[in-house]
Coordinates of C-alpha atoms in Angstrom, one line a residue:
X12 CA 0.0 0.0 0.0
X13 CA 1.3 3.5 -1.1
X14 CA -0.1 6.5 0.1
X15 CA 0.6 9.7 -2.3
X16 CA 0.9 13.8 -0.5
X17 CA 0.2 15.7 -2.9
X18 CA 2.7 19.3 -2.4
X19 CA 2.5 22.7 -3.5
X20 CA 6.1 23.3 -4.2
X21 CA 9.6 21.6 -3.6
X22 CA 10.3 23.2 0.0
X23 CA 7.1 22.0 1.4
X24 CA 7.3 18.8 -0.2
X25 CA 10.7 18.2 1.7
X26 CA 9.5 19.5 4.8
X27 CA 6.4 16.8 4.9
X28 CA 9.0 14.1 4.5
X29 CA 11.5 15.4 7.1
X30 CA 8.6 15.3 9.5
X31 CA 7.5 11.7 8.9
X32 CA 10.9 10.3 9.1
X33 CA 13.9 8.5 7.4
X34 CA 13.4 9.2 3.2
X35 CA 14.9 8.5 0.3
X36 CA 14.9 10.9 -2.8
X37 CA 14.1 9.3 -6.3
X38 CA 13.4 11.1 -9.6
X39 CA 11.9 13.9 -7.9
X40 CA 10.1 11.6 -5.4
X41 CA 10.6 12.0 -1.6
X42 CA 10.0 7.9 -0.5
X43 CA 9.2 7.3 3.7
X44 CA 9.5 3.6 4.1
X45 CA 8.8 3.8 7.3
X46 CA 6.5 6.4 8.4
X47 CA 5.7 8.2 11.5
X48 CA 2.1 7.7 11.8
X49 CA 1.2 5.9 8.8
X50 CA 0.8 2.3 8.4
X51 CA 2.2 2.1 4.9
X52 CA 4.8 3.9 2.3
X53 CA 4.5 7.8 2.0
X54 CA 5.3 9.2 -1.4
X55 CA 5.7 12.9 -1.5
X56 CA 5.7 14.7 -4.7
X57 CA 5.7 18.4 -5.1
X58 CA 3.7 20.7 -7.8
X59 CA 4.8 23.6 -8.5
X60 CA 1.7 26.5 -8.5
X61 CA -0.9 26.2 -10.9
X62 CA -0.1 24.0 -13.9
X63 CA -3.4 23.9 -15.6
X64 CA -5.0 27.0 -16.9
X65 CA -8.2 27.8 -19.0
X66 CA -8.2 28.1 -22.4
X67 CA -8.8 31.8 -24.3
X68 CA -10.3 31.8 -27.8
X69 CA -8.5 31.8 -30.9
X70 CA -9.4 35.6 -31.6
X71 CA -11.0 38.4 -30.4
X72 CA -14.1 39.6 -32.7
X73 CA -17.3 41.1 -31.4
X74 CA -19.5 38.6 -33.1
X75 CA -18.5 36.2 -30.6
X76 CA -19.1 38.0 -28.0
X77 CA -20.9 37.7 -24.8
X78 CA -19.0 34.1 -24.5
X79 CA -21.6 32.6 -21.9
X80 CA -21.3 28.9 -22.9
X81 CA -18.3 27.9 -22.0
X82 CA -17.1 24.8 -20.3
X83 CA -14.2 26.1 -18.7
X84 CA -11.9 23.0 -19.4
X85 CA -8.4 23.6 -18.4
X86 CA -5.2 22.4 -20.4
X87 CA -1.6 21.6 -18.9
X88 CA 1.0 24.5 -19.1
X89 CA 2.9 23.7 -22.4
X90 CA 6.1 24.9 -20.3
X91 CA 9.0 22.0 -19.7
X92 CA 8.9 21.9 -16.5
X93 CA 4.3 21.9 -15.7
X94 CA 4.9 18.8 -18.1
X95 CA 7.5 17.0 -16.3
X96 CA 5.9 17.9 -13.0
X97 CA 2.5 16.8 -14.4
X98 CA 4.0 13.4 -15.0
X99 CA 5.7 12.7 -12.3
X100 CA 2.6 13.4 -10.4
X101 CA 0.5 11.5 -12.6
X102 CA 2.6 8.1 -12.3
X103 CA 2.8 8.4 -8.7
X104 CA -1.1 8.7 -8.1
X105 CA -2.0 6.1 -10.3
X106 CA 0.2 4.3 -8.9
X107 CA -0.8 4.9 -5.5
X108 CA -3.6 3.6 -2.9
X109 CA -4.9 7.0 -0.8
X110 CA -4.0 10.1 -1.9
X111 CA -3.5 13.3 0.9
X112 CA -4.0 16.8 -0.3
X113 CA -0.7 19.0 1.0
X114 CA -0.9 21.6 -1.2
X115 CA -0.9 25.4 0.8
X116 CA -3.6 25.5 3.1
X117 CA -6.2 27.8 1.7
X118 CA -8.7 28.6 -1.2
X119 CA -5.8 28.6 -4.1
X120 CA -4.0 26.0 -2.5
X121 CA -7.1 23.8 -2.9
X122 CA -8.0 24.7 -6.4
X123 CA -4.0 23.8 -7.2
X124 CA -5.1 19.7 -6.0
X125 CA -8.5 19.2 -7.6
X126 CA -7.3 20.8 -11.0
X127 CA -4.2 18.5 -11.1
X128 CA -6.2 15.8 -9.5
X129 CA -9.4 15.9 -11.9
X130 CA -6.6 15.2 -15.0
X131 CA -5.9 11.8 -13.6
X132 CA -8.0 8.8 -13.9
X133 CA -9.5 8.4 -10.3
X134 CA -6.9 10.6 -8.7
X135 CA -10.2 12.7 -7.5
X136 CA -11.3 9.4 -5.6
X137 CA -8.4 8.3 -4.2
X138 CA -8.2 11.5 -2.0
X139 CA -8.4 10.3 1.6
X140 CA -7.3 13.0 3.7
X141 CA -6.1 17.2 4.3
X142 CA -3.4 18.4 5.2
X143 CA -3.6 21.8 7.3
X144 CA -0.5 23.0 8.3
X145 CA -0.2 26.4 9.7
X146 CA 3.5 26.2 9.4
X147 CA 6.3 24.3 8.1
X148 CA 8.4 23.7 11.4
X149 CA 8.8 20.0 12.2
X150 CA 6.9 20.3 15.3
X151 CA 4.3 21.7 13.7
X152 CA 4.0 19.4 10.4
X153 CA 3.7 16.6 13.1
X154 CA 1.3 17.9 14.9
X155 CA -1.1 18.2 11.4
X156 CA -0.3 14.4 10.2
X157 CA -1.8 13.5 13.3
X158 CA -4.9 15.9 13.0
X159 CA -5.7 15.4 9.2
X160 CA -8.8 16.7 7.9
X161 CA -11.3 15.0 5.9
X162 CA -11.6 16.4 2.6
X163 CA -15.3 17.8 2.7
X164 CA -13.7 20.2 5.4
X165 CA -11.9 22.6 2.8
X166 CA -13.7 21.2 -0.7
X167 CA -15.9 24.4 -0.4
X168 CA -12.6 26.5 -0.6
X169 CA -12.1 24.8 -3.8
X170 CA -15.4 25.8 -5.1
X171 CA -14.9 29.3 -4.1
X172 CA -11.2 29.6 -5.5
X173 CA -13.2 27.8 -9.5
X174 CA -16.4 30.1 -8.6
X175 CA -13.6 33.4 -8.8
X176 CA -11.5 31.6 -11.1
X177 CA -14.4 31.8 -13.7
X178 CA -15.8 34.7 -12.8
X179 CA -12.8 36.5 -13.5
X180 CA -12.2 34.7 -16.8
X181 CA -15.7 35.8 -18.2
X182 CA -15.3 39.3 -17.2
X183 CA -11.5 39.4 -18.3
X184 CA -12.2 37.8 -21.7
X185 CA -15.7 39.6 -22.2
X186 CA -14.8 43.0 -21.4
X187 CA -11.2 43.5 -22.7
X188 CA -12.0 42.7 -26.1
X189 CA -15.0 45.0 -25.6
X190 CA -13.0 47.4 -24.4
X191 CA -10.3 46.9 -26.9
X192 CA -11.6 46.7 -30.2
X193 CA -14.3 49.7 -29.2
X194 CA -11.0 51.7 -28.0
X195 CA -9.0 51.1 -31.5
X196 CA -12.4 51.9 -33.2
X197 CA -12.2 55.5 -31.6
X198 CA -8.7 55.9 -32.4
X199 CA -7.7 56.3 -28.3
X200 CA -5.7 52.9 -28.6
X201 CA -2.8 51.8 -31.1
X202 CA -3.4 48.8 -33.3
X203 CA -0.3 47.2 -32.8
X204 CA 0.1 43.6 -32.0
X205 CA 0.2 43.3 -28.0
X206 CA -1.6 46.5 -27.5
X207 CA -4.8 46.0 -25.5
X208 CA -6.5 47.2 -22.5
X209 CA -7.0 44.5 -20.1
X210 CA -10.6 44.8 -17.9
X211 CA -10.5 42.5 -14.2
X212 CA -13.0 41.9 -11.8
X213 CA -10.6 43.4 -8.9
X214 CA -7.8 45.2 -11.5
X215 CA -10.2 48.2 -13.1
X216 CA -12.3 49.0 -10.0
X217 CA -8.8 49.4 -8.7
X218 CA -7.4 51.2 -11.2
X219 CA -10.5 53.5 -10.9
X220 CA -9.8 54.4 -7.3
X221 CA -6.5 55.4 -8.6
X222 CA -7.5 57.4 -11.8
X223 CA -10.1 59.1 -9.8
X224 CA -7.5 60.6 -7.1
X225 CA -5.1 61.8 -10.0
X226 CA -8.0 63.6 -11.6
X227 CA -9.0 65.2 -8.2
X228 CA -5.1 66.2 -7.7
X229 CA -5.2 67.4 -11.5
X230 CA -8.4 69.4 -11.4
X231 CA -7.6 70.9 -8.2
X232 CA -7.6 74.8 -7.3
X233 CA -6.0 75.8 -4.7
X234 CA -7.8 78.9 -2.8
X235 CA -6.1 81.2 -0.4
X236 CA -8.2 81.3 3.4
X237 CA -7.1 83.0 6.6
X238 CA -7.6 82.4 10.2
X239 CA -7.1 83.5 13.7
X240 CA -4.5 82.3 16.2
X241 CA -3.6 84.1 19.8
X242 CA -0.2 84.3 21.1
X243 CA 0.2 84.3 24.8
X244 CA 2.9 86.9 25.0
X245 CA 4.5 85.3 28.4
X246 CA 4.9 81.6 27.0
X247 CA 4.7 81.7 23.6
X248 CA 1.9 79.6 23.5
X249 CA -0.1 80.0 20.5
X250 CA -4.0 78.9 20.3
X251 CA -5.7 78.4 16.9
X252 CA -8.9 77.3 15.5
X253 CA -10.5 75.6 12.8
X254 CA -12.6 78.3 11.6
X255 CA -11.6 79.8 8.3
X256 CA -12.4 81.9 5.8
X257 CA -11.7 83.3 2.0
X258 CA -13.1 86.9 2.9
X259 CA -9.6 89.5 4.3
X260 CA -11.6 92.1 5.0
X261 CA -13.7 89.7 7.5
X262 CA -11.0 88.3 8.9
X263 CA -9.2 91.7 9.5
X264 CA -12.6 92.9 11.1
X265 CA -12.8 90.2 13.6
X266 CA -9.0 90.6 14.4
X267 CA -9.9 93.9 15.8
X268 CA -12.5 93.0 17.8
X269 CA -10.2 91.3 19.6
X270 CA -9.1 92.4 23.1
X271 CA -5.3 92.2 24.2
X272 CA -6.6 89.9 27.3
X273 CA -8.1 86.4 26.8
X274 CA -9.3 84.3 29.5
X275 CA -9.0 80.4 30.2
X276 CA -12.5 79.1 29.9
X277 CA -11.4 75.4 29.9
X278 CA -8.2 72.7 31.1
X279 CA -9.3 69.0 30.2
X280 CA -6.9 66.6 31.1
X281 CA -7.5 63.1 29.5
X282 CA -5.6 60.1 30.8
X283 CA -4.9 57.4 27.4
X284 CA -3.6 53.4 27.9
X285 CA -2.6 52.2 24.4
X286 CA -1.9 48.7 23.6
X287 CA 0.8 47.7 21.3
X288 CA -0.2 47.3 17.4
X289 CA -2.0 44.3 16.5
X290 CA -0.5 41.4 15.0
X291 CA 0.2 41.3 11.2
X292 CA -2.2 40.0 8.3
X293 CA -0.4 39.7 5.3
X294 CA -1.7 43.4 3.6
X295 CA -0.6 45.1 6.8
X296 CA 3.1 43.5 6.6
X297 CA 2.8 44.5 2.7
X298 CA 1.7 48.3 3.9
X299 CA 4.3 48.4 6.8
X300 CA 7.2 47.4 4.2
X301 CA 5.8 49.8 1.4
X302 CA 6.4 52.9 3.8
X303 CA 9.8 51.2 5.9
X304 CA 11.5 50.5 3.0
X305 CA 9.5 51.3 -0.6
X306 CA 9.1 47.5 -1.0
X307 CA 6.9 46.3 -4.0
X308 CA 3.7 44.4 -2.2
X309 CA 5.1 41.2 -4.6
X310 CA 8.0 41.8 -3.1
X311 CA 7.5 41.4 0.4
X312 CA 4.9 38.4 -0.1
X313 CA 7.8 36.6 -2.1
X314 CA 10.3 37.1 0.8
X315 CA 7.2 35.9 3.5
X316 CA 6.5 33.1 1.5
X317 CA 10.6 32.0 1.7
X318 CA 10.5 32.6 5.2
X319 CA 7.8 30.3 5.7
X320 CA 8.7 27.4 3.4
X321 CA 12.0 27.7 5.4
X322 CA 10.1 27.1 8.7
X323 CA 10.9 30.1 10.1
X324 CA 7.3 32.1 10.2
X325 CA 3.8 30.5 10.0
X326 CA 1.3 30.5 7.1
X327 CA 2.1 33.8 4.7
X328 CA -1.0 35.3 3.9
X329 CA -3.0 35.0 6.9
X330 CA -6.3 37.6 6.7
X331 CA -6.8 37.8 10.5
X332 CA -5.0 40.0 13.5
X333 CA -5.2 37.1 16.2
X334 CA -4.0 33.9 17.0
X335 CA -5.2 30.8 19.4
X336 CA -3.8 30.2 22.8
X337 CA -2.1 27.3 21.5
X338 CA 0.3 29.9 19.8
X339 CA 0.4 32.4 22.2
X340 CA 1.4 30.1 24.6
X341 CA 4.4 29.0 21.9
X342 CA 5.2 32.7 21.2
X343 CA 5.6 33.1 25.3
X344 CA 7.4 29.9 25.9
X345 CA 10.4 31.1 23.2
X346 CA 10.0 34.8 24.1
X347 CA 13.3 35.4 25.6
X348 CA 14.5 33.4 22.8
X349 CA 12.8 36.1 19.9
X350 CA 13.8 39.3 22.2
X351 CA 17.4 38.3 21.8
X352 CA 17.7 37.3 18.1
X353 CA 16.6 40.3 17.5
X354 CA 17.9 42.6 20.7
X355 CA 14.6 44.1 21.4
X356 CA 15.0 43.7 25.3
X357 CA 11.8 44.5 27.6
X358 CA 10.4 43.5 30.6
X359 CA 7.3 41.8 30.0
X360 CA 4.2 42.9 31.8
X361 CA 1.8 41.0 30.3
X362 CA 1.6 36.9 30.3
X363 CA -1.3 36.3 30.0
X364 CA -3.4 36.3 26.8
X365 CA -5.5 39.5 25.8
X366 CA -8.6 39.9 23.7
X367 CA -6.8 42.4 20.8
X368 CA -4.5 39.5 20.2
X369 CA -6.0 36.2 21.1
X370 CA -9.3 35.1 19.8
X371 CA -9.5 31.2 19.5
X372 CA -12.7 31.3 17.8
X373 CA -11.8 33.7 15.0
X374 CA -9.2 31.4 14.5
X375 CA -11.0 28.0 14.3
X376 CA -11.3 25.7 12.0
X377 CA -9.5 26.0 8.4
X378 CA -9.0 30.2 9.4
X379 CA -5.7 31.0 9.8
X380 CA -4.0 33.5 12.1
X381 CA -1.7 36.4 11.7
X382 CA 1.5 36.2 10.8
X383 CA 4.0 35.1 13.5
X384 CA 7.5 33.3 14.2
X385 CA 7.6 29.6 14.4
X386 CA 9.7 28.5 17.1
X387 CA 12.5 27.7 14.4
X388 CA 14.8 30.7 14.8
X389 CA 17.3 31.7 12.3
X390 CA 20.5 32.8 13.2
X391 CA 20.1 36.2 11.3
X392 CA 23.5 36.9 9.8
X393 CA 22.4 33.8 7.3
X394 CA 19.4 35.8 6.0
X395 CA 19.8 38.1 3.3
X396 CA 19.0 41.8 4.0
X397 CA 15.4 42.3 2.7
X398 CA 14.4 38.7 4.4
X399 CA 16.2 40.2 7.8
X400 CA 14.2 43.6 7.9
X401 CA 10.6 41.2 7.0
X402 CA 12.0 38.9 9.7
X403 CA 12.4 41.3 12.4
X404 CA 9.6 43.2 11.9
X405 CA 7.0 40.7 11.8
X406 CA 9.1 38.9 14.8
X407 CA 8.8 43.0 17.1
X408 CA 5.4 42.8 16.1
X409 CA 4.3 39.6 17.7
X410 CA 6.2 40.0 20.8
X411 CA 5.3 43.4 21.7
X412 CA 1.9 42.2 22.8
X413 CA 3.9 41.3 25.9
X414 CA 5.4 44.2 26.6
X415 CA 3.9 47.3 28.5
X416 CA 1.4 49.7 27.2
X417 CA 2.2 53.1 26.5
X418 CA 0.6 56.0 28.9
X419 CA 0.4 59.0 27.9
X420 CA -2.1 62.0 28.7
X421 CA -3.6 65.6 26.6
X422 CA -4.3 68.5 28.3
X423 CA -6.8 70.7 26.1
X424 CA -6.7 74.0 26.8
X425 CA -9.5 76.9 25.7
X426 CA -9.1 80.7 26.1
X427 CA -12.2 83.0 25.1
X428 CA -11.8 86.6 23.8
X429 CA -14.9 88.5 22.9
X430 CA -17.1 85.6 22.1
X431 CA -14.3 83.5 19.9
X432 CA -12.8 80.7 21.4
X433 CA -8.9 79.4 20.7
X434 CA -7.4 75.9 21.4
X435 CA -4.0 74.6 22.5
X436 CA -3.3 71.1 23.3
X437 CA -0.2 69.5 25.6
X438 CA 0.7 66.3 25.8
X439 CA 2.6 64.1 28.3
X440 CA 4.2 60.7 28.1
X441 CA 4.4 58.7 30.9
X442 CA 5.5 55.8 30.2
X443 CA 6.5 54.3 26.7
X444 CA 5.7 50.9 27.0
X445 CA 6.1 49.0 23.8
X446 CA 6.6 52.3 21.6
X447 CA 10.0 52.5 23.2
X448 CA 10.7 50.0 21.1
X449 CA 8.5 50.0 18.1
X450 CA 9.4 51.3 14.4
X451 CA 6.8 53.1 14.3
X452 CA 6.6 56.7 14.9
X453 CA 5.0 58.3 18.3
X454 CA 4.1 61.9 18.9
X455 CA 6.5 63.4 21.5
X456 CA 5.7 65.2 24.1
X457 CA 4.1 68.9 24.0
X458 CA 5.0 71.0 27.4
X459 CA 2.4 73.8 28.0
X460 CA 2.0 75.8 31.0
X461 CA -0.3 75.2 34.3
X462 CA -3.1 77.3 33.2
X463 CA -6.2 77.2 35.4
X464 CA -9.8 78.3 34.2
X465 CA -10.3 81.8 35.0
X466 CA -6.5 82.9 34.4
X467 CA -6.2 86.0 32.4
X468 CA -3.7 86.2 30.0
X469 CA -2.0 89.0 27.6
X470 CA -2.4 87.8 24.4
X471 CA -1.6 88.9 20.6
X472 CA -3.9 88.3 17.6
X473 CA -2.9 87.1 14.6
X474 CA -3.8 86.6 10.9
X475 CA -2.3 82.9 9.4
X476 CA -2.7 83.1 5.5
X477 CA -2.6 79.7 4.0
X478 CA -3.9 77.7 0.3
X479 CA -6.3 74.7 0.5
X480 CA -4.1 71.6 -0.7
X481 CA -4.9 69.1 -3.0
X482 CA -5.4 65.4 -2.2
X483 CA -2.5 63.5 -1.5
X484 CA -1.4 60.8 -4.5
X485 CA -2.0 57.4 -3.3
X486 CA 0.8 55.1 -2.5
X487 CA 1.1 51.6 -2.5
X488 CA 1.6 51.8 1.3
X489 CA -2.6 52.6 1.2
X490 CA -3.4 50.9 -1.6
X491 CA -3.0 47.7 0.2
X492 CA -3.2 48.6 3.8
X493 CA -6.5 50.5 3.5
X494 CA -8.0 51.2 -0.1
X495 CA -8.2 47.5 -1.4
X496 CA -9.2 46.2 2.5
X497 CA -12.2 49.2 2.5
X498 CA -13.5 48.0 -0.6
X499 CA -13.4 44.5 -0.5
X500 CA -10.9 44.4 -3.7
X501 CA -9.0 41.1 -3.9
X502 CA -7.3 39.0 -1.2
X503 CA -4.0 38.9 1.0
X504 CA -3.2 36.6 -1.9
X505 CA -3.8 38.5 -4.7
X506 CA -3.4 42.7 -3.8
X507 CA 0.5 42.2 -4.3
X508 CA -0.4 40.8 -7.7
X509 CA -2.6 43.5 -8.7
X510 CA -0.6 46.5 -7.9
X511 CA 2.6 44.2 -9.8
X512 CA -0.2 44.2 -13.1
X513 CA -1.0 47.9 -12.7
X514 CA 2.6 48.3 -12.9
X515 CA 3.5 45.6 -15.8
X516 CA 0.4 46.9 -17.7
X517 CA 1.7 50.9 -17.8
X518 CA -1.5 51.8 -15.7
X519 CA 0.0 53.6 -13.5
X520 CA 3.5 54.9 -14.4
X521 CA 4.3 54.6 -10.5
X522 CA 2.4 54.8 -7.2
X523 CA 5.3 56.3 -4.7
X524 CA 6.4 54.6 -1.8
X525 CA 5.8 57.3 0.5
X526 CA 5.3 57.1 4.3
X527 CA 2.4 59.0 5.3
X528 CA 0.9 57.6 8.1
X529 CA 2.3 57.8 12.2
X530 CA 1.4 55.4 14.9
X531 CA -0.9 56.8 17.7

C-alpha cells in the first residue's frame, strides 16, 4: 500500500517528509519507508503552483461575444517543466492507494489539488485526507499528520477559489476585447500587436480608485483662506482654531475686535492606555514594508512566503489579526528566545493572553492566524538583508503584545476673547511601553503651562494666510493597507499581484512609496 501527499512546491514537499521520518529521494520523489504515523509507504511529490490553466479563444471579434457557454476546461502549461511535473505526479497517483491533499492551506491552494487531481483517472477518488498546516516547522507538520482533515472540510474552498476563477475569466475575456476593439475603433488605442486594455473583476475597479485621485489632484484649485491664532505673550503659547475663511476684510474685522486679554475658559486633562499594534495580516506586513522601506507588495509576499517554506514564520497570507492560545502560549514559551535574536530587550508585563491578540474562535477551524514566528529561529546573519528587515519586523510585532502599554495624557486647553474661542493642546508621556521600542513613529511630548480656568492672560492676535491643498497621490503603502481592504478588492493573496499588473500593464506609471501615516 502507497499513500501519495500531494505538495505545493519543492520546500514543502521536503519539509512533509522530514517530518515523517527517514526518506529517500528518487526522480523527484521523496520515499518514507517507514512512516511516522502511517501504516504504509509515504510518497511525496511536489507541484509547482498552478499547472493547468483555462483556455482563451482563438481571436477576439465582437461577433462572438458575450461568451456565456463555456465549459471552462483547463489544459496543462505547455512549459518543460508543468509537463515533467504533471508526469511525475501523474505516475505516482496512479500508482498509488490513498492520496493526501498537502498543497498550501487555503482557497488557491485547494483549487491547485482538484485541478491536477481531476486530470488523472481516479486521482479525485483516491483522495483520503487534508493536510492543514499552519507552518512548516517540524513540530508543527507533526502535529497536522496527526490531525488530518477530511476532505469535505476545505472542498468548499475549492469551489470558491473555480467560482472566482471563472468569474474572472468571463469578465476578463468579455470585457477587454470589448473594451479593446471599441477603444482602436475611436482611435484612443494603437493597433499594434500586444496593445490591448486588459478589464479584471478586482484590477479596473482598482485602477478606478486610482484614476479618480489623480484627476482630483489634476483638477484641483487651490484657494487662499485666513484664520485667527492668539499668542500668549509670556509663553509663547499660540491657540488656533478651525474656523476659516476666503473673505480678508472679515478676517481683518474680527482681528480687531479682539481684546489684548483672553481668559482660560477650559483645562481638560485626558488620561490614554494604548496597547501595542495588532499582530500582522499579510496586507498590513505588505503596507508596513511599502512605507519602511518602498518594498513592491510582490516583493514582500515573495520574501514571507521564503520565510515560511524555510520554517521560520507561519502561514504567509493570513487575513486575521489574532492567534489561538495554543500559539500564544508557543510565542511566550520562546520569548526570551525572539527578544534576543533580535535585541529588542523589555520587561514583560503581560503573560497572559489578551482579547486584541488572542481570539480562539476567530481562529477556528481552516481560518488561519496572523503572521508570526515559528519557534525555528534563524541565526540572522544567514538571512539576506530584505528577508532580515521582514523577519524582524513581523518577529517585534508579535512579541510586543507582551510588553507594557504606552501612557500618555492631553491637556486641552480653551481661552475665550470676545465671544471667539482658541485651542491649544499638551501632551505628556508617561511611560512608553512597547513604543519605546517599536518602528513606528509616536508623537513626542508637547509642554504647555499650568493654566487654570479663570487665568487672564496677555495675548496677541494674529492673521495665518494659508492655500487649501490638493489630495494627496496614493501610494502603494494605502493601496494595500486601507483602499483594497475598505472595498473589499481582492485577497491577501492577490493585492500584491494587482498592484505588480498595474505596474506591468503601464497603468500607473508609478504609485510612490511614501510614508504617510504615524502610529498613535
Amino acid at each position: 500500500m502507497v499513500i501519495v501527499i500531494l505538495a505545493e512546491k519543492e520546500k514543502q514537499a521536503e519539509a512533509y517528509a522530514t517530518a515523517l521520518g527517514q526518506f529517500s529521494k528518487k526522480k523527484g520523489v521523496y520515499v518514507i519507508r517507514q512512516p511516522l504515523y502511517f501504516p504504509a509507504e509515504v510518497h511525496v511529490v511536489a507541484a509547482e503552483g498552478h499547472l493547468f490553466e483555462y483556455s482563451e479563444p482563438d481571436n477576439w471579434s465582437l461577433d462572438k461575444l458575450p461568451l456565456t457557454n463555456v465549459s471552462f476546461k483547463q489544459h496543462l502549461k505547455e512549459d518543460k517543466n508543468s509537463r515533467e511535473k504533471f508526469k511525475r505526479i501523474y505516475d505516482e497517483v496512479v500508482a498509488a492507494d490513498q492520496v493526501i491533499i498537502g498543497t498550501d492551506a487555503d482557497r488557491e491552494g485547494e483549487r491547485i489539488a482538484y485541478s491536477i487531481l481531476s486530470h488523472i483517472p481516479g486521482g479525485k477518488e483516491k483522495i483520503w485526507k487534508r493536510l492543514w498546516a499552519s507552518s512548516m516547522t517540524k513540530k508543527t507538520l507533526q502535529k497536522a499528520f496527526q490531525e488530518l482533515k477530511e476532505p469535505s472540510e476545505t472542498y468548499n474552498y475549492y469551489l470558491e477559489a473555480e467560482a472566482r476563477a471563472q468569474s474572472d475569466w468571463l469578465v476578463g475575456m468579455n470585457l477587454s476585447p470589448l473594451a479593446t476593439i471599441d477603444l482602436q475603433a475611436r482611435g484612443q488605442l494603437p493597433r499594434t500587436k500586444g496593445s490591448h486594455l486588459s478589464v479584471g473583476r478586482v484590477q479596473t475597479p482598482a485602477v478606478r480608485l486610482v484614476c479618480e485621485n489623480d484627476l482630483e489632484i489634476r483638477n484641483f484649485t487651490p484657494e487662499k483662506y485666513w484664520k485667527l491664532q492668539l499668542e500668549d505673550k509670556k509663553n509663547g503659547v499660540f491657540f488656533t482654531t478651525k474656523d476659516k475663511t476666503k473673505d480678508s476684510e472679515a478676517i481683518l474685522a474680527s482681528s480687531r475686535g479682539l481684546s489684548t486679554t483672553s481668559v482660560i475658559s477650559s483645562v481638560e486633562i485626558e488620561n490614554h492606555q494604548k496597547s501595542a499594534p495588532q499582530l500582522f495580516t499579510l496586507s498590513a506586513l505588505q503596507s508596513f514594508a511599502a512605507s519602511a522601506w518602498k518594498f513592491d507588495s510582490d516583493k514582500t509576499e515573495s520574501i514571507v512566503e521564503g520565510l515560511y517554506l524555510e520554517g521560520f514564520l507561519s502561514y504567509p497570507r493570513p487575513d486575521s489579526e489574532y492567534i489561538n492560545q495554543f500559539e500564544f502560549n508557543d510565542l511566550k514559551e520562546n520569548l526570551s528566545a525572539y527578544q534576543k535574536a533580535i535585541n529588542c530587550h523589555f520587561q514583560s508585563a503581560f503573560l497572559e493572553p489578551r482579547e486584541d491578540y488572542v481570539n480562539d474562535e476567530k481562529v477556528s477551524g481552516t481560518s488561519h492566524s496572523a503572521l508570526i514566528p515559528t519557534e525555528r529561529i534563524p541565526n540572522l546573519s544567514n538571512l539576506k538583508t530584505d528577508q532580515r528587515l521582514i523577519y524582524e519586523a513581523v518577529v517585534k510585532q508579535a512579541i510586543l503584545m507582551f510588553a507594557d502599554d504606552c501612557y500618555y495624557s492631553t491637556k486641552t486647553i480653551e481661552v475665550e476673547n470676545n465671544g471667539l474661542v482658541f485651542k491649544t493642546k499638551g501632551r505628556t508621556l508617561h511611560k512608553l511601553g512597547w513604543a519605546e521600542w517599536s518602528s513606528r513613529k509616536v508623537r513626542g511630548p508637547v509642554e504647555v503651562p499650568d493654566y487654570q480656568v479663570g487665568d487672564k492672560i496677555d495675548t496677541q492676535v494674529q492673521i495665518v494666510g494659508g492655500e487649501t491643498k490638493p489630495p494627496k497621490r496614493l501610494t502603494e503603502s494605502q493601496l494595500i493597507g486601507q483602499i483594497f481592504p475598505k472595498y473589499g478588492l481582492g485577497t491577501q493573496a492577490t493585492r500584491g499581484e494587482i498592484i505588480k499588473k498595474f505596474k506591468v500593464r503601464v497603468m500607473l506609471l508609478k504609485i510612490k512609496n511614501r510614508s504617510t501615516n504615524s502610529h498613535q
